[in-house]
């Protein structure tokens, strides 16, 4: 069924993907061959050595760690993704390569992190055995030469896929110039700048070959490479910038070396962020962590000189250098940044406060609710246009009503007097879109109004609304996670505020829990940027709507696996909301196959007329979700005791 859905999605997306297609029989054939071999070999291993079937519903009773499972973690999924890429290359399908293959990879990751990983740990105490192509353990033991070669090869493969794959998309064509600080691309280039620029081709291989002599060092460099190049290509795709190269007439030996470098570049190569600078920062950071002081100083000076040479040679602008610094700072500082985010989330989770105005109680998370509704409305109007103001307001009100009705039907109880449910908001929004589309022609003549554009605008705005709204969840204590493992207690957040739902409705007060609201914020920010970026490219409404449901479904599937609300039911090994998330992904293919949904969307434009109705909508949401009457015993009168 899944291959059929992917094939159908490819056919639907193909006319709308304006990225350069790659048609390679030999590369596609190799990818398909190795992918099929991985899948078939792993399935046979599960049957023969595991004593079971390669099915999540009927997992093997024995843990398999040899054969293909000793080469790469989760070989069936890697084989499937390789096969998807291979078929796309064989057929020259840009939609298959740039849309369906990445979505397949995200789907496989969602299955692993949302189900299989936790199930394997529960049954066997480990989610994956050490593998040849996987990350080495973080210890001081020396890896074998085969393991070192495999690690370095993986770093090279990831770099090549990110750099050349990103360049082949062609998104930098006609993109703005990255030289915004007055850099002169036509300035004379000194030999010193060229030799410094070229030095990276000597220093990086030396570091990769001779310095990664412990598992910890190899693991560090692999993690930095995967993170820097992955985040780097994402930034390039989301914020494409170009760095046009002027005509260059070589005279000296250094000039000829630079000319060869330029000729080897792909068309529309990645300028922002600078991958050259990323390599230099990785080397300098590696030296900072593992090298003696004198070598640290030399590495830092070299990295600074190389950043200067990138601008001096005209290969990059200073904005590209700053982008690389930002990427490396996020990747190299991932652990302290994550800790800081968790500490902030924990403070928010214990910040519940309220003030009284007569019988009315106003809870402090109303500020986040107001911001979510206000900014979401303004964003949706800016995307769709001023003629959609009333329709967007109708959808927003229907979403609020749907969220309340859903929670009463699914989660309502004497102790949950006025909860709100995400899936109910989606259903209410669907009703609102249908109602606005039916009523608008009668009220406004239907001039320029499309229900699909309205739907798409709400879909693109939804991740941002959810990201801000999750701050309310943290304060209220809803949508909380289950306890983290004993070995990961420092990666959980502790709820101690008596008003939090964690403290009132569970036995986990003072216990480190997964920060599921924080996970959701991260997922939604990334999804939101992707959807806004694609809206700006002119993608039709139906594709944007379906893509929202795919991204929301996959992220919710993972998030829900770490949730711990006691009232959530489970069936077939998954929570009820995980099954709904699976339904979201399937629903995307329904929208993608509705011809009338493929209508163009307008270019975004700021609309100040949305501020006042957005503010009123924010007040309505804040009243419903953050204000109550605690002395009343009437239905829906209280949010919390």
Coordinates of C-alpha atoms in Angstrom, one line a residue:
X1 CA 0.0 0.0 0.0
X2 CA 2.8 2.5 0.9
X3 CA 4.6 2.2 -2.4
X4 CA 1.3 2.7 -4.2
X5 CA 0.6 5.9 -2.2
X6 CA 4.2 7.2 -2.8
X7 CA 3.8 6.5 -6.6
X8 CA 0.4 8.3 -6.6
X9 CA 1.9 11.2 -4.7
X10 CA 4.8 11.4 -7.2
X11 CA 2.4 11.6 -10.1
X12 CA 0.4 14.4 -8.4
X13 CA 3.4 16.5 -7.4
X14 CA 5.4 16.0 -10.6
X15 CA 3.9 18.9 -12.6
X16 CA 4.4 21.3 -9.7
X17 CA 8.1 20.6 -8.7
X18 CA 10.2 23.0 -10.7
X19 CA 13.5 21.6 -9.5
X20 CA 16.1 20.1 -11.8
X21 CA 15.4 16.4 -12.5
X22 CA 18.2 13.9 -12.3
X23 CA 18.0 11.0 -14.7
X24 CA 20.8 8.5 -14.1
X25 CA 20.4 4.9 -14.9
X26 CA 23.6 3.7 -13.3
X27 CA 23.2 5.7 -10.1
X28 CA 19.5 4.9 -9.8
X29 CA 20.2 1.2 -10.6
X30 CA 22.9 1.0 -7.9
X31 CA 20.7 2.7 -5.3
X32 CA 17.7 0.4 -6.1
X33 CA 19.9 -2.7 -6.1
X34 CA 21.5 -2.0 -2.7
X35 CA 18.2 -0.9 -1.3
X36 CA 16.4 -4.1 -2.3
X37 CA 19.4 -6.2 -1.0
X38 CA 19.3 -4.4 2.3
X39 CA 15.5 -4.9 2.7
X40 CA 15.6 -8.6 1.5
X41 CA 18.6 -9.5 3.6
X42 CA 17.3 -7.9 6.7
X43 CA 13.9 -9.5 6.3
X44 CA 15.5 -13.0 5.9
X45 CA 17.6 -12.3 9.0
X46 CA 14.6 -11.5 11.1
X47 CA 12.9 -14.7 10.0
X48 CA 15.9 -17.0 10.4
X49 CA 17.7 -15.5 13.3
X50 CA 14.9 -13.6 15.0
X51 CA 12.3 -16.3 14.7
X52 CA 9.5 -13.9 13.6
X53 CA 8.2 -11.7 10.8
X54 CA 9.4 -8.3 9.7
X55 CA 6.2 -6.7 11.0
X56 CA 5.6 -4.3 13.8
X57 CA 2.4 -6.1 14.7
X58 CA 4.1 -9.5 15.0
X59 CA 7.7 -8.6 16.0
X60 CA 10.4 -11.3 16.2
X61 CA 10.9 -12.7 19.8
X62 CA 14.8 -12.6 19.4
X63 CA 17.0 -9.6 19.0
X64 CA 19.0 -9.6 15.8
X65 CA 22.4 -7.9 15.7
X66 CA 24.4 -9.6 13.0
X67 CA 24.4 -9.7 9.2
X68 CA 22.8 -6.6 7.7
X69 CA 21.8 -5.5 11.2
X70 CA 25.5 -5.3 12.0
X71 CA 26.2 -3.0 9.0
X72 CA 23.6 -0.3 9.4
X73 CA 20.8 0.4 12.0
X74 CA 17.3 -0.4 10.8
X75 CA 18.4 -1.8 7.4
X76 CA 14.8 -2.4 6.2
X77 CA 14.1 1.3 6.4
X78 CA 17.4 2.4 4.9
X79 CA 16.8 -0.1 2.1
X80 CA 13.4 1.3 1.5
X81 CA 14.6 4.9 1.3
X82 CA 17.5 3.9 -1.0
X83 CA 15.0 2.1 -3.2
X84 CA 12.7 5.2 -3.4
X85 CA 15.7 7.3 -4.4
X86 CA 16.8 4.7 -6.9
X87 CA 13.4 4.6 -8.6
X88 CA 13.3 8.4 -8.7
X89 CA 16.7 8.5 -10.4
X90 CA 15.9 5.8 -12.8
X91 CA 12.7 7.5 -13.9
X92 CA 14.1 11.0 -13.7
X93 CA 11.3 12.1 -11.4
X94 CA 12.0 15.4 -9.6
X95 CA 8.9 14.9 -7.4
X96 CA 10.0 11.4 -6.4
X97 CA 13.6 12.6 -5.5
X98 CA 12.8 15.9 -3.8
X99 CA 9.4 15.2 -2.2
X100 CA 8.5 11.6 -1.8
X101 CA 12.0 10.3 -0.9
X102 CA 12.5 12.8 1.9
X103 CA 8.9 12.2 3.1
X104 CA 9.7 8.4 3.1
X105 CA 12.8 9.1 5.2
X106 CA 10.7 11.2 7.6
X107 CA 8.1 8.5 7.8
X108 CA 10.7 5.8 8.6
X109 CA 12.2 8.1 11.3
X110 CA 8.8 8.6 12.8
X111 CA 8.1 4.8 13.0
X112 CA 11.5 4.3 14.7
X113 CA 11.3 7.1 17.2
X114 CA 7.5 6.9 17.7
X115 CA 7.3 3.2 18.2
X116 CA 10.1 0.7 17.4
X117 CA 12.8 2.3 19.5
X118 CA 10.8 2.3 22.6
X119 CA 9.4 -1.1 21.9
X120 CA 12.9 -2.6 21.4
X121 CA 14.2 -1.0 24.6
X122 CA 11.2 -2.4 26.5
X123 CA 11.7 -5.9 25.2
X124 CA 15.4 -6.2 24.9
X125 CA 17.0 -3.3 26.7
X126 CA 18.5 -1.8 23.6
X127 CA 17.1 -0.2 20.5
X128 CA 19.9 -1.0 18.0
X129 CA 23.2 -2.9 18.2
X130 CA 26.5 -1.3 17.3
X131 CA 26.8 -1.2 13.6
X132 CA 29.6 -0.5 11.1
X133 CA 28.0 2.6 9.6
X134 CA 26.4 3.8 12.9
X135 CA 27.8 6.1 15.5
X136 CA 30.6 4.6 17.6
X137 CA 30.2 4.6 21.4
X138 CA 31.4 7.6 23.3
X139 CA 34.5 6.0 24.9
X140 CA 38.3 6.3 24.7
X141 CA 38.8 3.0 22.9
X142 CA 40.5 3.0 19.6
X143 CA 38.3 2.1 16.6
X144 CA 39.5 -0.4 14.1
X145 CA 40.7 0.9 10.7
X146 CA 37.5 -0.5 9.1
X147 CA 35.3 1.5 11.5
X148 CA 37.4 4.6 11.0
X149 CA 37.2 4.3 7.2
X150 CA 33.4 3.7 7.4
X151 CA 33.0 6.8 9.7
X152 CA 35.1 9.1 7.4
X153 CA 33.3 7.7 4.3
X154 CA 29.9 8.5 5.9
X155 CA 31.0 12.0 6.6
X156 CA 32.1 12.4 3.0
X157 CA 28.8 11.0 1.7
X158 CA 26.7 13.3 3.9
X159 CA 28.7 16.3 2.8
X160 CA 28.4 15.4 -0.9
X161 CA 24.7 14.7 -0.6
X162 CA 24.1 18.0 1.2
X163 CA 26.3 20.2 -0.9
X164 CA 25.8 18.8 -4.4
X165 CA 22.2 17.7 -3.7
X166 CA 21.3 21.1 -2.4
X167 CA 23.0 22.8 -5.4
X168 CA 21.2 20.5 -7.9
X169 CA 17.8 21.8 -6.7
X170 CA 18.6 25.1 -8.4
X171 CA 16.8 27.1 -5.7
X172 CA 19.6 29.7 -5.8
X173 CA 18.8 30.6 -9.4
X174 CA 17.8 34.3 -9.4
X175 CA 18.1 34.3 -5.6
X176 CA 19.3 37.6 -3.9
X177 CA 23.0 38.2 -3.7
X178 CA 24.5 37.3 -0.4
X179 CA 27.0 40.2 -0.5
X180 CA 25.0 42.7 1.5
X181 CA 28.0 44.3 3.4
X182 CA 29.6 46.0 0.5
X183 CA 31.9 43.2 -0.5
X184 CA 33.5 43.7 -4.0
X185 CA 33.3 40.6 -6.0
X186 CA 35.5 42.1 -8.7
X187 CA 38.4 43.1 -6.4
X188 CA 41.9 41.8 -7.2
X189 CA 42.5 38.5 -5.5
X190 CA 45.8 38.0 -3.7
X191 CA 47.8 34.8 -3.9
X192 CA 47.8 34.6 -0.1
X193 CA 44.0 34.6 0.0
X194 CA 43.8 31.8 -2.6
X195 CA 46.4 29.6 -0.9
X196 CA 44.6 30.0 2.4
X197 CA 41.3 29.1 0.7
X198 CA 42.8 26.1 -0.9
X199 CA 44.5 24.9 2.3
X200 CA 41.2 23.3 3.4
X201 CA 41.7 20.5 0.8
X202 CA 44.8 19.5 2.7
X203 CA 44.0 20.1 6.3
X204 CA 40.5 18.5 6.5
X205 CA 41.7 15.2 5.0
X206 CA 44.6 15.1 7.4
X207 CA 42.4 15.7 10.4
X208 CA 39.8 13.1 9.2
X209 CA 42.5 10.4 8.5
X210 CA 44.9 10.8 11.4
X211 CA 43.1 12.5 14.3
X212 CA 40.0 10.4 14.7
X213 CA 41.9 7.8 16.7
X214 CA 39.3 7.1 19.5
X215 CA 35.6 6.3 19.4
X216 CA 34.8 9.5 21.2
X217 CA 36.7 11.7 18.6
X218 CA 35.1 9.8 15.7
X219 CA 31.7 10.1 17.2
X220 CA 32.1 13.8 17.8
X221 CA 33.2 14.5 14.2
X222 CA 30.4 12.4 12.7
X223 CA 27.8 14.2 14.8
X224 CA 29.1 17.6 13.9
X225 CA 29.3 16.7 10.2
X226 CA 25.7 15.3 10.1
X227 CA 24.4 18.2 12.1
X228 CA 26.2 21.0 10.3
X229 CA 25.6 19.8 6.8
X230 CA 22.0 18.7 7.5
X231 CA 21.1 22.1 9.1
X232 CA 23.2 23.9 6.5
X233 CA 21.3 22.5 3.5
X234 CA 18.0 23.1 5.3
X235 CA 19.0 26.8 5.8
X236 CA 20.0 27.0 2.1
X237 CA 16.7 25.6 0.9
X238 CA 14.7 27.8 3.3
X239 CA 16.7 31.0 2.7
X240 CA 18.4 30.6 -0.7
X241 CA 21.0 33.2 -1.5
X242 CA 23.4 33.4 -4.5
X243 CA 27.0 34.4 -4.8
X244 CA 27.6 35.2 -8.5
X245 CA 31.2 34.7 -9.6
X246 CA 32.7 37.4 -11.9
X247 CA 34.9 36.6 -14.8
X248 CA 38.3 35.6 -13.7
X249 CA 41.5 35.5 -15.7
X250 CA 44.2 33.4 -14.1
X251 CA 47.8 34.5 -14.2
X252 CA 49.7 32.9 -11.3
X253 CA 49.7 29.3 -10.1
X254 CA 47.4 30.3 -7.3
X255 CA 45.0 31.8 -9.8
X256 CA 45.0 28.6 -11.9
X257 CA 44.2 26.6 -8.7
X258 CA 41.3 28.9 -7.9
X259 CA 40.1 28.6 -11.5
X260 CA 40.0 24.8 -11.3
X261 CA 38.1 25.1 -8.0
X262 CA 35.5 27.3 -9.7
X263 CA 35.1 25.1 -12.7
X264 CA 34.5 22.1 -10.3
X265 CA 31.6 23.9 -8.6
X266 CA 28.0 22.9 -9.5
X267 CA 25.6 25.5 -11.0
X268 CA 23.9 27.5 -8.3
X269 CA 26.1 26.1 -5.6
X270 CA 25.4 26.5 -1.9
X271 CA 26.5 30.0 -0.8
X272 CA 24.6 30.5 2.4
X273 CA 25.8 29.1 4.7
X274 CA 29.4 28.6 3.6
X275 CA 30.3 24.9 3.7
X276 CA 34.0 25.9 3.4
X277 CA 33.7 27.8 6.7
X278 CA 31.7 25.0 8.3
X279 CA 34.6 22.6 7.6
X280 CA 37.1 25.1 9.1
X281 CA 34.9 25.6 12.2
X282 CA 34.6 21.8 12.7
X283 CA 38.4 21.5 12.5
X284 CA 38.9 24.4 15.0
X285 CA 36.2 23.1 17.3
X286 CA 37.7 19.6 17.2
X287 CA 41.1 21.1 18.1
X288 CA 39.6 23.1 20.9
X289 CA 38.2 19.9 22.4
X290 CA 41.0 17.5 21.9
X291 CA 44.3 19.2 20.9
X292 CA 47.1 20.9 23.0
X293 CA 46.9 24.6 23.5
X294 CA 49.4 25.6 20.8
X295 CA 47.5 23.6 18.3
X296 CA 44.2 25.2 19.4
X297 CA 45.6 28.7 18.8
X298 CA 46.9 27.6 15.3
X299 CA 43.5 26.0 14.4
X300 CA 41.5 29.1 15.5
X301 CA 43.8 31.5 13.6
X302 CA 43.6 29.3 10.5
X303 CA 39.8 29.1 10.7
X304 CA 39.6 32.9 10.9
X305 CA 42.0 33.3 8.0
X306 CA 40.0 30.8 5.9
X307 CA 36.8 32.7 6.6
X308 CA 38.5 35.9 5.4
X309 CA 39.8 34.1 2.3
X310 CA 36.3 33.0 1.4
X311 CA 35.2 36.6 1.1
X312 CA 38.5 37.9 -0.3
X313 CA 38.5 35.4 -3.2
X314 CA 34.9 36.3 -4.0
X315 CA 33.6 32.8 -3.3
X316 CA 31.4 33.9 -0.5
X317 CA 30.0 37.0 1.3
X318 CA 30.3 37.8 5.0
X319 CA 26.6 36.8 5.4
X320 CA 27.6 33.3 4.3
X321 CA 30.3 33.3 7.0
X322 CA 27.9 34.4 9.7
X323 CA 25.4 31.7 8.6
X324 CA 28.1 29.1 9.0
X325 CA 29.0 30.4 12.4
X326 CA 25.3 30.2 13.5
X327 CA 25.0 26.7 12.2
X328 CA 28.1 25.5 14.0
X329 CA 27.1 27.3 17.2
X330 CA 23.8 25.4 17.2
X331 CA 25.3 22.0 16.3
X332 CA 28.4 22.2 18.6
X333 CA 26.4 23.7 21.4
X334 CA 23.4 21.4 21.0
X335 CA 23.7 19.9 24.5
X336 CA 23.9 23.2 26.4
X337 CA 21.3 24.7 24.2
X338 CA 19.0 21.8 24.9
X339 CA 19.6 22.0 28.6
X340 CA 18.8 25.7 28.5
X341 CA 15.6 25.1 26.6
X342 CA 14.6 22.4 29.1
X343 CA 15.3 24.7 32.1
X344 CA 13.2 27.4 30.5
X345 CA 10.5 24.8 29.8
X346 CA 10.6 23.7 33.4
X347 CA 10.3 27.3 34.7
X348 CA 7.3 27.8 32.5
X349 CA 5.8 24.4 33.6
X350 CA 5.9 25.7 37.2
X351 CA 4.9 29.3 36.5
X352 CA 1.1 28.9 36.9
X353 CA -0.3 32.1 38.4
X354 CA -3.8 33.7 38.5
X355 CA -5.4 36.9 39.5
X356 CA -9.0 37.6 40.4
X357 CA -11.4 40.3 39.2
X358 CA -14.5 39.6 41.1
X359 CA -15.8 36.1 40.2
X360 CA -13.5 36.0 37.1
X361 CA -10.1 34.3 37.4
X362 CA -7.4 35.2 34.8
X363 CA -4.6 32.6 34.4
X364 CA -1.2 33.9 33.3
X365 CA -1.0 31.5 30.3
X366 CA -3.7 33.7 28.6
X367 CA -0.8 35.8 27.2
X368 CA 0.4 32.9 25.1
X369 CA -3.1 32.0 24.0
X370 CA -3.7 35.6 22.9
X371 CA -0.4 35.7 21.0
X372 CA -1.1 32.4 19.3
X373 CA -4.6 33.4 18.0
X374 CA -3.6 37.0 17.2
X375 CA -0.4 36.1 15.2
X376 CA -2.0 33.1 13.6
X377 CA -4.9 35.3 12.3
X378 CA -2.5 38.0 11.1
X379 CA -0.3 35.5 9.3
X380 CA -3.3 33.7 7.6
X381 CA -4.7 37.0 6.4
X382 CA -1.2 38.1 5.1
X383 CA -1.0 34.9 3.2
X384 CA -4.5 34.7 1.7
X385 CA -5.4 38.4 1.4
X386 CA -7.8 40.9 2.9
X387 CA -10.8 39.3 1.2
X388 CA -10.4 36.3 3.5
X389 CA -10.5 38.1 6.8
X390 CA -14.1 37.1 7.6
X391 CA -13.6 33.5 6.4
X392 CA -10.4 33.1 8.5
X393 CA -12.3 34.4 11.6
X394 CA -15.1 31.9 11.0
X395 CA -12.6 29.1 10.7
X396 CA -10.8 30.2 13.9
X397 CA -14.1 30.3 15.9
X398 CA -15.2 26.9 14.6
X399 CA -11.8 25.5 15.5
X400 CA -12.2 26.8 19.1
X401 CA -15.7 25.2 19.3
X402 CA -14.5 22.0 17.8
X403 CA -11.6 21.8 20.2
X404 CA -13.9 22.2 23.2
X405 CA -16.5 19.7 21.9
X406 CA -13.9 17.1 21.1
X407 CA -12.3 17.3 24.6
X408 CA -15.7 17.0 26.3
X409 CA -16.6 14.0 24.2
X410 CA -13.2 12.2 24.4
X411 CA -11.7 13.5 27.6
X412 CA -14.4 15.2 29.5
X413 CA -14.9 14.2 33.2
X414 CA -15.6 15.8 36.5
X415 CA -11.9 16.6 36.9
X416 CA -11.4 17.9 33.4
X417 CA -14.1 20.6 33.2
X418 CA -13.0 22.6 30.2
X419 CA -10.2 20.9 28.2
X420 CA -9.5 21.5 24.5
X421 CA -8.4 19.0 22.0
X422 CA -6.2 19.5 18.9
X423 CA -8.0 17.0 16.7
X424 CA -11.3 18.6 17.5
X425 CA -9.8 22.0 16.4
X426 CA -8.9 20.4 13.1
X427 CA -12.4 19.0 12.6
X428 CA -14.0 22.3 13.6
X429 CA -11.7 24.1 11.2
X430 CA -12.8 21.8 8.4
X431 CA -16.4 22.7 9.2
X432 CA -15.5 26.3 9.3
X433 CA -13.8 26.2 5.9
X434 CA -16.8 24.5 4.4
X435 CA -19.2 27.0 6.0
X436 CA -17.1 30.0 4.9
X437 CA -16.8 28.7 1.3
X438 CA -20.6 28.2 1.2
X439 CA -21.6 31.5 2.8
X440 CA -19.0 33.8 1.2
X441 CA -20.5 33.8 -2.3
X442 CA -23.8 34.9 -0.9
X443 CA -22.3 37.7 1.2
X444 CA -19.5 39.0 -1.1
X445 CA -20.3 37.8 -4.5
X446 CA -17.5 35.3 -4.4
X447 CA -15.1 37.7 -6.0
X448 CA -11.6 36.1 -5.9
X449 CA -12.6 33.9 -3.0
X450 CA -11.5 30.2 -2.9
X451 CA -12.2 27.8 -0.1
X452 CA -9.1 26.0 -0.9
X453 CA -6.9 29.1 -0.5
X454 CA -8.6 29.7 2.8
X455 CA -7.9 26.1 3.8
X456 CA -4.3 26.4 2.7
X457 CA -3.7 29.7 4.6
X458 CA -5.0 28.1 7.8
X459 CA -2.9 25.0 7.2
X460 CA 0.3 27.1 6.8
X461 CA -0.5 29.2 9.8
X462 CA -1.4 26.3 12.0
X463 CA 2.1 25.2 13.0
X464 CA 2.9 28.7 14.2
X465 CA -0.3 28.8 16.2
X466 CA 0.5 25.4 17.8
X467 CA 4.1 26.4 18.5
X468 CA 3.0 29.4 20.5
X469 CA 0.0 27.7 22.0
X470 CA 2.2 24.9 23.4
X471 CA 3.6 27.5 25.9
X472 CA 0.1 27.4 27.4
X473 CA 0.3 23.6 27.6
X474 CA 3.5 23.9 29.6
X475 CA 2.0 26.3 32.1
X476 CA -1.3 24.4 32.4
X477 CA 0.4 21.0 32.6
X478 CA -1.6 19.4 29.8
X479 CA -0.1 17.4 26.9
X480 CA 2.6 16.3 29.3
X481 CA 5.1 13.5 28.8
X482 CA 5.6 10.2 30.6
X483 CA 8.7 9.7 32.9
X484 CA 12.1 9.6 31.2
X485 CA 14.4 6.7 31.9
X486 CA 16.7 6.7 34.9
X487 CA 19.7 7.2 32.8
X488 CA 18.2 10.3 31.2
X489 CA 16.7 12.1 34.2
X490 CA 18.6 15.2 33.3
X491 CA 16.7 15.4 30.0
X492 CA 13.3 15.7 31.7
X493 CA 11.4 18.5 33.2
X494 CA 9.9 18.4 36.7
X495 CA 6.4 19.7 37.6
X496 CA 5.9 20.9 41.2
X497 CA 3.3 23.6 40.9
X498 CA 0.1 22.3 42.6
X499 CA -2.1 23.9 39.9
X500 CA -0.4 21.9 37.2
X501 CA -2.5 19.1 35.7
X502 CA 0.5 16.8 36.2
X503 CA 0.4 17.4 40.0
X504 CA -3.4 17.2 40.2
X505 CA -4.2 14.3 37.9
X506 CA -1.1 12.0 38.0
X507 CA 1.4 10.6 40.4
X508 CA 4.3 12.2 38.7
X509 CA 4.7 15.4 40.7
X510 CA 8.4 15.9 41.1
X511 CA 9.3 13.2 38.6
X512 CA 11.3 14.1 35.4
X513 CA 9.0 13.9 32.4
X514 CA 9.5 14.1 28.7
X515 CA 9.1 17.8 27.6
X516 CA 6.6 16.8 24.9
X517 CA 5.3 20.4 24.6
X518 CA 8.9 21.5 23.8
X519 CA 9.2 18.7 21.2
X520 CA 6.1 19.9 19.6
X521 CA 7.3 23.5 19.5
X522 CA 10.4 22.4 17.6
X523 CA 8.5 20.2 15.2
X524 CA 6.0 23.0 14.4
X525 CA 8.6 25.7 13.9
X526 CA 10.4 23.6 11.3
X527 CA 7.1 22.6 9.6
X528 CA 5.9 26.2 9.7
X529 CA 9.1 27.4 7.9
X530 CA 8.8 24.8 5.3
X531 CA 5.1 25.5 4.5
X532 CA 5.7 29.3 4.4
X533 CA 8.7 28.8 2.1
X534 CA 6.6 26.6 -0.2
X535 CA 3.7 29.1 -0.2
X536 CA 6.1 31.8 -1.4
X537 CA 7.1 29.6 -4.3
X538 CA 3.5 29.4 -5.6
X539 CA 2.7 25.8 -4.8
X540 CA -1.0 25.1 -5.2
X541 CA -3.3 25.1 -2.2
X542 CA -4.1 21.3 -2.4
X543 CA -0.4 20.4 -2.1
X544 CA 0.2 22.7 0.8
X545 CA -2.9 21.3 2.6
X546 CA -1.8 17.7 2.1
X547 CA 1.8 18.5 3.1
X548 CA 0.6 20.1 6.4
X549 CA -1.3 16.9 7.2
X550 CA 1.8 14.7 6.4
X551 CA 4.1 16.9 8.5
X552 CA 1.6 17.2 11.4
X553 CA 0.8 13.5 11.3
X554 CA 4.5 12.4 11.4
X555 CA 5.4 14.8 14.1
X556 CA 2.4 14.0 16.2
X557 CA 3.0 10.3 15.9
X558 CA 6.4 10.7 17.5
X559 CA 5.2 13.3 20.1
X560 CA 2.2 11.2 21.2
X561 CA 4.5 8.2 21.9
X562 CA 6.2 10.2 24.7
X563 CA 2.9 11.7 26.1
X564 CA 1.6 10.4 29.4
X565 CA -1.9 11.7 30.0
X566 CA -3.7 9.0 32.0
X567 CA -7.0 9.4 30.1
X568 CA -5.5 8.5 26.7
X569 CA -6.5 5.0 25.5
X570 CA -4.3 2.5 23.7
X571 CA -5.1 0.0 21.0
X572 CA -2.9 -2.3 19.0
X573 CA 0.3 -1.1 20.7
X574 CA -0.3 2.6 19.8
X575 CA -2.2 5.4 21.6
X576 CA -5.4 6.5 20.1
X577 CA -3.9 9.8 19.1
X578 CA -1.1 8.0 17.2
X579 CA -3.7 6.2 15.2
X580 CA -5.3 9.6 14.4
X581 CA -1.8 10.8 13.4
X582 CA -1.6 7.9 10.9
X583 CA -5.0 9.0 9.6
X584 CA -3.6 12.5 9.0
X585 CA -0.9 11.1 6.8
X586 CA -3.4 9.1 4.8
X587 CA -5.7 12.1 4.6
X588 CA -2.9 14.0 2.8
X589 CA -3.2 11.8 -0.2
X590 CA -6.9 12.4 -0.4
X591 CA -6.4 16.1 -0.7
X592 CA -3.6 15.6 -3.2
X593 CA -6.0 13.8 -5.5
X594 CA -8.7 16.4 -5.5
X595 CA -8.3 18.3 -8.8
X596 CA -10.2 21.3 -7.7
X597 CA -7.8 21.9 -4.8
X598 CA -4.9 22.7 -7.2
X599 CA -5.6 26.4 -7.3
X600 CA -2.9 29.0 -7.1
X601 CA -2.2 30.9 -3.9
X602 CA -1.6 34.6 -3.9
X603 CA 1.8 36.1 -2.9
X604 CA 2.0 37.1 0.8
X605 CA 1.4 40.7 1.6
X606 CA 1.2 42.6 4.9
X607 CA -2.3 43.7 5.8
X608 CA -2.7 46.1 8.7
X609 CA -6.5 45.7 8.6
X610 CA -6.0 42.2 10.3
X611 CA -4.6 43.7 13.5
X612 CA -7.9 44.7 15.2
X613 CA -9.9 41.6 14.3
X614 CA -6.8 39.5 15.2
X615 CA -6.7 41.2 18.6
X616 CA -10.4 40.6 19.2
X617 CA -10.0 36.9 18.2
X618 CA -7.0 36.7 20.6
X619 CA -9.2 38.0 23.5
X620 CA -11.9 35.5 22.7
X621 CA -9.4 32.6 22.7
X622 CA -7.7 33.9 25.9
X623 CA -11.1 34.1 27.6
X624 CA -12.1 30.6 26.6
X625 CA -8.8 28.9 27.4
X626 CA -7.3 31.0 30.2
X627 CA -10.2 32.6 32.1
X628 CA -12.8 30.9 34.3
X629 CA -15.1 31.2 37.3
X630 CA -13.7 29.0 40.0
X631 CA -16.5 29.6 42.5
X632 CA -19.2 28.4 40.0
X633 CA -20.3 24.8 39.7
X634 CA -21.8 25.3 36.3
X635 CA -20.7 23.2 33.3
X636 CA -17.7 24.7 31.5
X637 CA -17.2 27.3 34.2
X638 CA -13.8 26.1 35.4
X639 CA -10.5 25.3 33.8
X640 CA -8.8 24.0 36.9
X641 CA -9.5 23.6 40.6

